[in-house]
Coordinates of C-alpha atoms in Angstrom, one line a residue:
X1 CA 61.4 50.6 -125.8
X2 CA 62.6 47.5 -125.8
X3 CA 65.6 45.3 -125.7
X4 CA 65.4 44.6 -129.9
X5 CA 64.2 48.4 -130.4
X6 CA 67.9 49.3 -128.4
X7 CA 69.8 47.2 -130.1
X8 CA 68.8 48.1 -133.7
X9 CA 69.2 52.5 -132.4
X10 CA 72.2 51.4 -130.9
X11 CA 73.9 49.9 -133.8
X12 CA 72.5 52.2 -136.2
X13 CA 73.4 55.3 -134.3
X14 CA 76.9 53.8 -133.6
X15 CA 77.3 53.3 -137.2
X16 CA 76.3 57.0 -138.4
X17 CA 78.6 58.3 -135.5
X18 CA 81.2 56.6 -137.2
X19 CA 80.3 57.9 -140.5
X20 CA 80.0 61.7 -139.6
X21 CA 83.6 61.5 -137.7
X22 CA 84.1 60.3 -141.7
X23 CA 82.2 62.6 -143.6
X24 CA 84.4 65.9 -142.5
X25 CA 86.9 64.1 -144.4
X26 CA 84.4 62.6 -147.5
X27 CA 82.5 66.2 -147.6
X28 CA 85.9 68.1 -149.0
X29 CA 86.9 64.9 -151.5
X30 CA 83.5 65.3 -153.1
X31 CA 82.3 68.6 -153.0
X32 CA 85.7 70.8 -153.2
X33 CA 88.1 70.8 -155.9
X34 CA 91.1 68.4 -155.2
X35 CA 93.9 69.7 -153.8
X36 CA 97.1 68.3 -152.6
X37 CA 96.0 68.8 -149.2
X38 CA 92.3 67.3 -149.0
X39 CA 94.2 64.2 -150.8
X40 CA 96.6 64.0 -148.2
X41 CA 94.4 64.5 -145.0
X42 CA 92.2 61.9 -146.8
X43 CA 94.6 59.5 -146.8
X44 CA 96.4 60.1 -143.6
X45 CA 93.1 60.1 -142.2
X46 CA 91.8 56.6 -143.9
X47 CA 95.3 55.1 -143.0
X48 CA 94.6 55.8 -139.4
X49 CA 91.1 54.4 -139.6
X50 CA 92.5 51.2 -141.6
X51 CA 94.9 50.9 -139.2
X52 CA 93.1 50.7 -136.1
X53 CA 93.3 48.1 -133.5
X54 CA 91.6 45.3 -133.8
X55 CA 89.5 45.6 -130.8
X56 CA 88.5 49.1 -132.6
X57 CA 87.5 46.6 -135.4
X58 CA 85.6 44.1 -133.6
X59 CA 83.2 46.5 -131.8
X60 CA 82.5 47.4 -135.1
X61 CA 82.2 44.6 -136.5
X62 CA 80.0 43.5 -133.6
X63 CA 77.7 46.4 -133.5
X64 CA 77.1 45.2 -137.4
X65 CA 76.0 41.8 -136.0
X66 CA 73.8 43.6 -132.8
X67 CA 72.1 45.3 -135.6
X68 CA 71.2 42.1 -137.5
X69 CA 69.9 40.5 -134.5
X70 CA 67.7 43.0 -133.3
X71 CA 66.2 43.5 -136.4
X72 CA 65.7 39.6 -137.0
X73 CA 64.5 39.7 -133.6
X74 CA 62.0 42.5 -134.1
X75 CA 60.4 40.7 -137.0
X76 CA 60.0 37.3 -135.5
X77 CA 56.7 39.1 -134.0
X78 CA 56.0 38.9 -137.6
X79 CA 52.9 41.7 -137.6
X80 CA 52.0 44.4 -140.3
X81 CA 54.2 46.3 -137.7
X82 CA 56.9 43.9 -137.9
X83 CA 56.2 43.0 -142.0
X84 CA 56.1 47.0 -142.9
X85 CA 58.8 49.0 -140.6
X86 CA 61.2 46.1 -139.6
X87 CA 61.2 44.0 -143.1
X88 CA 62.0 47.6 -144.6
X89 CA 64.8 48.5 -142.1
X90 CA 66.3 45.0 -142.3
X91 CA 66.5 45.1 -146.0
X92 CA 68.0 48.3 -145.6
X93 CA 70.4 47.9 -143.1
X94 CA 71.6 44.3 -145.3
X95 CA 71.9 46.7 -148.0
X96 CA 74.1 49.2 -146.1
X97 CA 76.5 46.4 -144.5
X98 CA 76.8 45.3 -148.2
X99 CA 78.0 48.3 -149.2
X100 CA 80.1 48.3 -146.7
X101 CA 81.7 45.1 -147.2
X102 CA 81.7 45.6 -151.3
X103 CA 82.7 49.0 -151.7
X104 CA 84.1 50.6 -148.1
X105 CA 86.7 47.8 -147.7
X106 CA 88.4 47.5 -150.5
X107 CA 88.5 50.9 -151.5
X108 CA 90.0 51.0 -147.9
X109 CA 92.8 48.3 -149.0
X110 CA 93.2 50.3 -152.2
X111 CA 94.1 53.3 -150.4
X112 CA 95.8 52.7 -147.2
X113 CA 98.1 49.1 -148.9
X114 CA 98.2 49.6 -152.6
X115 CA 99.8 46.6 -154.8
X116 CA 102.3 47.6 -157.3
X117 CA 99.6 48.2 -160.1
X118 CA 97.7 51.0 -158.2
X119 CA 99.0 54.5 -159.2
X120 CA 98.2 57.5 -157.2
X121 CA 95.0 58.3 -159.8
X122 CA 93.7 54.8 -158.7
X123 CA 94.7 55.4 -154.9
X124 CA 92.8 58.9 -155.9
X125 CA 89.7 57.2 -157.3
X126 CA 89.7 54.7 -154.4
X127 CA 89.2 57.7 -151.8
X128 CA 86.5 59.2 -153.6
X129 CA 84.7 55.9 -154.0
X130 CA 85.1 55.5 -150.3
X131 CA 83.5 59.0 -149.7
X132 CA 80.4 58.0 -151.9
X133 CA 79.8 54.8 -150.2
X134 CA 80.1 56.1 -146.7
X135 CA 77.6 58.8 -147.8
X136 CA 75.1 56.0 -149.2
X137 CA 75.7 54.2 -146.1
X138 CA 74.8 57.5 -144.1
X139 CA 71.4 57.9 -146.5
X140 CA 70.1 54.4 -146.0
X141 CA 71.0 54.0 -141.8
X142 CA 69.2 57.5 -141.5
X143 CA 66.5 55.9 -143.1
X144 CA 66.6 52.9 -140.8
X145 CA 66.4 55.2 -137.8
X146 CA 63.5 57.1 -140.1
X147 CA 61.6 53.6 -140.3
X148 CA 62.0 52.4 -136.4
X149 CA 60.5 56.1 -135.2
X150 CA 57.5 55.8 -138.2
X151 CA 56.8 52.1 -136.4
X152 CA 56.9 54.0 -132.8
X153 CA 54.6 56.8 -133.9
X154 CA 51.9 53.8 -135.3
X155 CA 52.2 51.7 -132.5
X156 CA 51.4 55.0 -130.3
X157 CA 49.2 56.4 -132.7
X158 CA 47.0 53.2 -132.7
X159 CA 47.4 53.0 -129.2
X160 CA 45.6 56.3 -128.6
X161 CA 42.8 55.2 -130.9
X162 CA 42.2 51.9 -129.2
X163 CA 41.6 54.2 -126.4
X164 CA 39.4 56.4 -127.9
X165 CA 37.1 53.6 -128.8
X166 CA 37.3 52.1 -125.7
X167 CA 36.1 55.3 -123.8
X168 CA 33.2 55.3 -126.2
X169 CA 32.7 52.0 -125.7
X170 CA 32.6 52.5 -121.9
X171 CA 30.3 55.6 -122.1
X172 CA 27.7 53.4 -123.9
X173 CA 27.5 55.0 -126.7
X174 CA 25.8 53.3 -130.4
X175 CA 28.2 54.1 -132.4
X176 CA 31.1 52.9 -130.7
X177 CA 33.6 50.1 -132.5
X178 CA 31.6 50.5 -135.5
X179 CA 34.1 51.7 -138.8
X180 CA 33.2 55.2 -140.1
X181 CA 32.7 55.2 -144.0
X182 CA 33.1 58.0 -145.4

């Protein structure tokens, strides 16, 4: 593995460590019946996470970037590799930084420094929002992850059959390089 191959795992699996610290909070906003309590923990929880400092912020923020460029890295190789798995995973991990920045952060705003027009239902509303996009967000880097391990088993798996053909190759035999039909 290389350098561009770390840095997209790394950001990606920094990313969906972040969300499942998230999700034992999002899980009970949008699977249980709202109580008092899951409302509360929801915010006090999203209030700490809002109000982290900004160093807190800018490793995240950076990991976002990390991401980009190893991805953009990846695909300057530019073959069906490159086109398939890392034109997929860069689309995809666009998408999940834009739903991110669209949904994640202002539904954070909404809940943790409300402006005099938000009641408590929209603060409410805001939460579950949040909870939904961090799950998308989950969905869609698990299927980053999902795409840079399908690009690792082809590369192997083509690997082992350039060998195969040139051991056949090597024992002289007819057949060998020509394509089966079947």
């Amino acid at each position: 593995m290389g350098f561009r191959q770390g840095a997209v795992l790394a950001s990606c699996s920094f990313f969906l460590g972040v969300l499942f610290i998230c999700f034992f909070v999002d899980y009970r906003i949008l699977h249980q019946e709202l109580t008092e309590e899951i409302v509360e923990d929801g915010f006090q929880f999203y209030a700490t996470f809002f109000n982290a400092p900004p160093a807190i912020k800018a490793v995240l923020h950076g990991f976002m970037g990390v991401g980009i460029f190893g991805l953009v890295a990846k695909l300057h190789k530019y073959d069906e590799s490159a086109i398939f798995f890392d034109g997929s995973s860069l689309v995809a991990y666009i998408f999940a930084i834009a739903v991110y920045l669209a949904v994640s952060v202002p539904s954070l705003r909404t809940v943790v420094t409300p402006v005099d027009v938000d009641t408590r239902a929209d603060r409410i509303e805001a939460l579950r929002i949040l909870s939904a996009g961090n799950t998308i967000m989950m969905v869609i880097l698990g299927a980053v992850l999902v795409l840079q391990g399908g690009q690792e088993y082809a590369r192997r798996a083509e690997v082992r059959e350039l060998a195969k053909i040139e051991e056949l190759k090597a024992k002289g035999s007819p057949s060998a390089g020509k394509d089966k039909k079947e």
